Amino acid sequence: MRSLFVRDEREAAVEQGGDRLAYLVVSYGLLLVVAYRSLVERQASWDLLALVLLGGIVSVGYRMTRRALSRNALVLIGLTTAICVVVGALVALGVRA
């Protein structure tokens, strides 16, 4: 579909910035809801946590297909994954601090 008007680079950058900010608000908002349900209501919210993880996976996958993922980002993703695996194993085993 053809655009009704020509967009400049500034407008595209502002739109991308807004999308990035919205993604952060939704992701961290879902994490807060998961933490609240877990700590206060003693409920598991795996479905909401899965949405946060799925959003991250889609973002990384999109960047990988566009070949726009730096070495630093890959190292950070690897470290984050390793920490999540360790913490997840500790939680699954019931180890308390």
Short mmCIF file of N, CA and C in Angstrom, two decimals:
data_model
loop_
_atom_site.label_atom_id
_atom_site.label_comp_id
_atom_site.label_asym_id
_atom_site.label_seq_id
_atom_site.Cartn_x
_atom_site.Cartn_y
_atom_site.Cartn_z
N MET A 1 0.85 -1.17 0.00
CA MET A 1 0.00 0.00 0.00
C MET A 1 0.89 1.24 0.00
N ARG A 2 0.58 2.17 -0.82
CA ARG A 2 1.38 3.39 -0.91
C ARG A 2 1.03 4.33 0.23
N SER A 3 2.06 5.00 0.71
CA SER A 3 1.86 5.96 1.78
C SER A 3 1.22 7.22 1.23
N LEU A 4 0.39 7.85 2.04
CA LEU A 4 -0.27 9.07 1.60
C LEU A 4 0.66 10.28 1.62
N PHE A 5 1.71 10.18 2.43
CA PHE A 5 2.67 11.29 2.50
C PHE A 5 4.07 10.71 2.71
N VAL A 6 5.04 11.48 2.36
CA VAL A 6 6.43 11.06 2.48
C VAL A 6 6.90 11.30 3.90
N ARG A 7 7.53 10.28 4.48
CA ARG A 7 8.04 10.40 5.84
C ARG A 7 9.53 10.69 5.80
N ASP A 8 9.97 11.55 6.68
CA ASP A 8 11.39 11.85 6.74
C ASP A 8 12.06 10.97 7.81
N GLU A 9 13.39 11.05 7.89
CA GLU A 9 14.15 10.21 8.82
C GLU A 9 13.83 10.52 10.28
N ARG A 10 13.59 11.79 10.57
CA ARG A 10 13.28 12.18 11.94
C ARG A 10 11.99 11.53 12.40
N GLU A 11 10.99 11.55 11.56
CA GLU A 11 9.71 10.95 11.91
C GLU A 11 9.84 9.45 12.11
N ALA A 12 10.61 8.78 11.28
CA ALA A 12 10.83 7.34 11.43
C ALA A 12 11.58 7.05 12.73
N ALA A 13 12.57 7.89 13.06
CA ALA A 13 13.33 7.69 14.30
C ALA A 13 12.44 7.90 15.52
N VAL A 14 11.57 8.90 15.48
CA VAL A 14 10.66 9.15 16.60
C VAL A 14 9.68 7.99 16.75
N GLU A 15 9.19 7.47 15.65
CA GLU A 15 8.27 6.34 15.70
C GLU A 15 8.96 5.10 16.29
N GLN A 16 10.19 4.84 15.88
CA GLN A 16 10.93 3.70 16.42
C GLN A 16 11.23 3.89 17.91
N GLY A 17 11.54 5.11 18.30
CA GLY A 17 11.77 5.40 19.71
C GLY A 17 10.51 5.18 20.53
N GLY A 18 9.38 5.58 20.00
CA GLY A 18 8.11 5.37 20.69
C GLY A 18 7.78 3.89 20.82
N ASP A 19 8.03 3.12 19.76
CA ASP A 19 7.79 1.68 19.81
C ASP A 19 8.71 1.03 20.84
N ARG A 20 9.96 1.45 20.88
CA ARG A 20 10.92 0.91 21.85
C ARG A 20 10.47 1.20 23.27
N LEU A 21 10.03 2.42 23.51
CA LEU A 21 9.57 2.80 24.84
C LEU A 21 8.31 2.01 25.23
N ALA A 22 7.40 1.84 24.30
CA ALA A 22 6.19 1.07 24.57
C ALA A 22 6.53 -0.38 24.91
N TYR A 23 7.49 -0.96 24.19
CA TYR A 23 7.92 -2.33 24.45
C TYR A 23 8.49 -2.45 25.87
N LEU A 24 9.30 -1.48 26.26
CA LEU A 24 9.88 -1.50 27.61
C LEU A 24 8.80 -1.40 28.68
N VAL A 25 7.84 -0.51 28.48
CA VAL A 25 6.76 -0.34 29.46
C VAL A 25 5.95 -1.63 29.60
N VAL A 26 5.60 -2.25 28.48
CA VAL A 26 4.81 -3.48 28.52
C VAL A 26 5.62 -4.61 29.16
N SER A 27 6.88 -4.76 28.76
CA SER A 27 7.71 -5.84 29.30
C SER A 27 7.91 -5.70 30.80
N TYR A 28 8.33 -4.53 31.24
CA TYR A 28 8.56 -4.35 32.68
C TYR A 28 7.25 -4.34 33.46
N GLY A 29 6.19 -3.87 32.85
CA GLY A 29 4.88 -3.93 33.51
C GLY A 29 4.45 -5.37 33.73
N LEU A 30 4.65 -6.22 32.72
CA LEU A 30 4.32 -7.64 32.89
C LEU A 30 5.19 -8.28 33.96
N LEU A 31 6.47 -7.92 33.98
CA LEU A 31 7.35 -8.47 35.02
C LEU A 31 6.90 -8.04 36.41
N LEU A 32 6.45 -6.80 36.56
CA LEU A 32 5.95 -6.34 37.86
C LEU A 32 4.69 -7.10 38.27
N VAL A 33 3.80 -7.35 37.30
CA VAL A 33 2.58 -8.10 37.60
C VAL A 33 2.94 -9.53 38.02
N VAL A 34 3.88 -10.13 37.31
CA VAL A 34 4.32 -11.49 37.67
C VAL A 34 4.92 -11.50 39.08
N ALA A 35 5.78 -10.52 39.38
CA ALA A 35 6.40 -10.46 40.71
C ALA A 35 5.33 -10.24 41.79
N TYR A 36 4.37 -9.37 41.55
CA TYR A 36 3.31 -9.11 42.52
C TYR A 36 2.49 -10.36 42.78
N ARG A 37 2.08 -11.02 41.70
CA ARG A 37 1.28 -12.24 41.87
C ARG A 37 2.05 -13.32 42.62
N SER A 38 3.35 -13.40 42.33
CA SER A 38 4.16 -14.42 42.97
C SER A 38 4.40 -14.12 44.45
N LEU A 39 4.77 -12.89 44.76
CA LEU A 39 5.15 -12.54 46.12
C LEU A 39 3.96 -12.27 47.04
N VAL A 40 2.93 -11.61 46.52
CA VAL A 40 1.80 -11.21 47.36
C VAL A 40 0.68 -12.24 47.33
N GLU A 41 0.29 -12.65 46.14
CA GLU A 41 -0.86 -13.55 46.02
C GLU A 41 -0.47 -15.03 45.97
N ARG A 42 0.84 -15.31 45.93
CA ARG A 42 1.35 -16.68 45.87
C ARG A 42 0.78 -17.47 44.70
N GLN A 43 0.68 -16.80 43.55
CA GLN A 43 0.20 -17.44 42.33
C GLN A 43 1.32 -17.49 41.30
N ALA A 44 1.30 -18.51 40.49
CA ALA A 44 2.26 -18.61 39.39
C ALA A 44 1.67 -17.93 38.15
N SER A 45 2.47 -17.14 37.49
CA SER A 45 2.01 -16.42 36.29
C SER A 45 2.91 -16.77 35.11
N TRP A 46 3.01 -18.04 34.81
CA TRP A 46 3.90 -18.48 33.74
C TRP A 46 3.47 -17.96 32.39
N ASP A 47 2.17 -17.78 32.19
CA ASP A 47 1.69 -17.29 30.90
C ASP A 47 2.18 -15.86 30.64
N LEU A 48 2.15 -15.01 31.66
CA LEU A 48 2.63 -13.64 31.49
C LEU A 48 4.14 -13.59 31.34
N LEU A 49 4.83 -14.42 32.09
CA LEU A 49 6.28 -14.48 31.97
C LEU A 49 6.68 -15.00 30.59
N ALA A 50 5.92 -15.93 30.06
CA ALA A 50 6.18 -16.43 28.71
C ALA A 50 6.01 -15.33 27.67
N LEU A 51 5.07 -14.42 27.87
CA LEU A 51 4.90 -13.30 26.95
C LEU A 51 6.13 -12.39 26.94
N VAL A 52 6.69 -12.14 28.11
CA VAL A 52 7.90 -11.33 28.18
C VAL A 52 9.04 -12.02 27.45
N LEU A 53 9.23 -13.30 27.71
CA LEU A 53 10.29 -14.05 27.05
C LEU A 53 10.08 -14.12 25.54
N LEU A 54 8.85 -14.33 25.12
CA LEU A 54 8.55 -14.40 23.69
C LEU A 54 8.85 -13.08 23.00
N GLY A 55 8.54 -11.98 23.66
CA GLY A 55 8.87 -10.67 23.10
C GLY A 55 10.36 -10.49 22.90
N GLY A 56 11.16 -10.93 23.86
CA GLY A 56 12.61 -10.85 23.73
C GLY A 56 13.13 -11.75 22.63
N ILE A 57 12.58 -12.95 22.52
CA ILE A 57 13.01 -13.88 21.49
C ILE A 57 12.69 -13.34 20.10
N VAL A 58 11.51 -12.78 19.94
CA VAL A 58 11.13 -12.20 18.65
C VAL A 58 12.06 -11.05 18.29
N SER A 59 12.37 -10.20 19.27
CA SER A 59 13.25 -9.06 19.02
C SER A 59 14.64 -9.51 18.58
N VAL A 60 15.20 -10.48 19.30
CA VAL A 60 16.53 -10.99 18.95
C VAL A 60 16.49 -11.70 17.60
N GLY A 61 15.46 -12.48 17.37
CA GLY A 61 15.33 -13.17 16.08
C GLY A 61 15.25 -12.21 14.92
N TYR A 62 14.49 -11.15 15.08
CA TYR A 62 14.37 -10.14 14.01
C TYR A 62 15.73 -9.50 13.73
N ARG A 63 16.44 -9.16 14.80
CA ARG A 63 17.76 -8.55 14.61
C ARG A 63 18.74 -9.52 13.97
N MET A 64 18.65 -10.79 14.33
CA MET A 64 19.55 -11.77 13.73
C MET A 64 19.26 -11.95 12.24
N THR A 65 17.99 -11.97 11.86
CA THR A 65 17.67 -12.12 10.44
C THR A 65 18.11 -10.91 9.63
N ARG A 66 18.15 -9.75 10.26
CA ARG A 66 18.60 -8.53 9.59
C ARG A 66 20.10 -8.31 9.74
N ARG A 67 20.77 -9.25 10.41
CA ARG A 67 22.21 -9.18 10.65
C ARG A 67 22.60 -7.86 11.33
N ALA A 68 21.82 -7.51 12.35
CA ALA A 68 22.05 -6.27 13.08
C ALA A 68 22.31 -6.53 14.56
N LEU A 69 22.91 -7.68 14.85
CA LEU A 69 23.16 -8.05 16.23
C LEU A 69 24.67 -8.02 16.46
N SER A 70 25.13 -7.17 17.35
CA SER A 70 26.56 -7.01 17.58
C SER A 70 27.11 -8.13 18.45
N ARG A 71 28.41 -8.23 18.50
CA ARG A 71 29.08 -9.23 19.33
C ARG A 71 28.77 -8.97 20.81
N ASN A 72 28.77 -7.70 21.21
CA ASN A 72 28.45 -7.37 22.61
C ASN A 72 27.04 -7.81 22.97
N ALA A 73 26.10 -7.64 22.05
CA ALA A 73 24.73 -8.07 22.31
C ALA A 73 24.66 -9.58 22.45
N LEU A 74 25.40 -10.31 21.62
CA LEU A 74 25.40 -11.76 21.72
C LEU A 74 26.00 -12.23 23.05
N VAL A 75 27.08 -11.57 23.50
CA VAL A 75 27.68 -11.91 24.79
C VAL A 75 26.69 -11.64 25.91
N LEU A 76 26.00 -10.50 25.85
CA LEU A 76 25.01 -10.17 26.88
C LEU A 76 23.86 -11.17 26.89
N ILE A 77 23.41 -11.58 25.72
CA ILE A 77 22.34 -12.58 25.63
C ILE A 77 22.81 -13.90 26.23
N GLY A 78 24.04 -14.29 25.93
CA GLY A 78 24.59 -15.52 26.48
C GLY A 78 24.69 -15.49 28.00
N LEU A 79 25.20 -14.38 28.54
CA LEU A 79 25.31 -14.25 30.00
C LEU A 79 23.94 -14.25 30.66
N THR A 80 23.00 -13.54 30.08
CA THR A 80 21.65 -13.50 30.63
C THR A 80 21.02 -14.88 30.63
N THR A 81 21.20 -15.61 29.54
CA THR A 81 20.66 -16.97 29.45
C THR A 81 21.29 -17.88 30.50
N ALA A 82 22.60 -17.78 30.67
CA ALA A 82 23.29 -18.61 31.66
C ALA A 82 22.80 -18.31 33.08
N ILE A 83 22.66 -17.04 33.40
CA ILE A 83 22.16 -16.65 34.73
C ILE A 83 20.74 -17.15 34.93
N CYS A 84 19.90 -17.04 33.90
CA CYS A 84 18.51 -17.51 34.01
C CYS A 84 18.46 -19.02 34.22
N VAL A 85 19.32 -19.76 33.55
CA VAL A 85 19.34 -21.21 33.72
C VAL A 85 19.74 -21.57 35.15
N VAL A 86 20.76 -20.91 35.68
CA VAL A 86 21.20 -21.19 37.05
C VAL A 86 20.11 -20.84 38.06
N VAL A 87 19.53 -19.65 37.92
CA VAL A 87 18.48 -19.24 38.87
C VAL A 87 17.27 -20.15 38.73
N GLY A 88 16.90 -20.49 37.50
CA GLY A 88 15.77 -21.39 37.29
C GLY A 88 16.00 -22.76 37.92
N ALA A 89 17.22 -23.27 37.80
CA ALA A 89 17.55 -24.57 38.41
C ALA A 89 17.46 -24.48 39.92
N LEU A 90 17.97 -23.39 40.50
CA LEU A 90 17.91 -23.22 41.95
C LEU A 90 16.47 -23.14 42.44
N VAL A 91 15.64 -22.41 41.69
CA VAL A 91 14.22 -22.30 42.07
C VAL A 91 13.53 -23.65 41.94
N ALA A 92 13.82 -24.37 40.87
CA ALA A 92 13.19 -25.68 40.67
C ALA A 92 13.60 -26.67 41.74
N LEU A 93 14.83 -26.57 42.20
CA LEU A 93 15.31 -27.48 43.26
C LEU A 93 14.88 -27.03 44.65
N GLY A 94 14.33 -25.84 44.75
CA GLY A 94 13.84 -25.35 46.03
C GLY A 94 14.92 -24.84 46.95
N VAL A 95 16.05 -24.42 46.41
CA VAL A 95 17.14 -23.88 47.21
C VAL A 95 16.77 -22.49 47.66
N ARG A 96 16.91 -22.23 48.96
CA ARG A 96 16.59 -20.90 49.50
C ARG A 96 17.86 -20.20 49.94
N ALA A 97 17.88 -18.88 49.77
CA ALA A 97 19.07 -18.10 50.14
C ALA A 97 19.11 -17.85 51.62
#
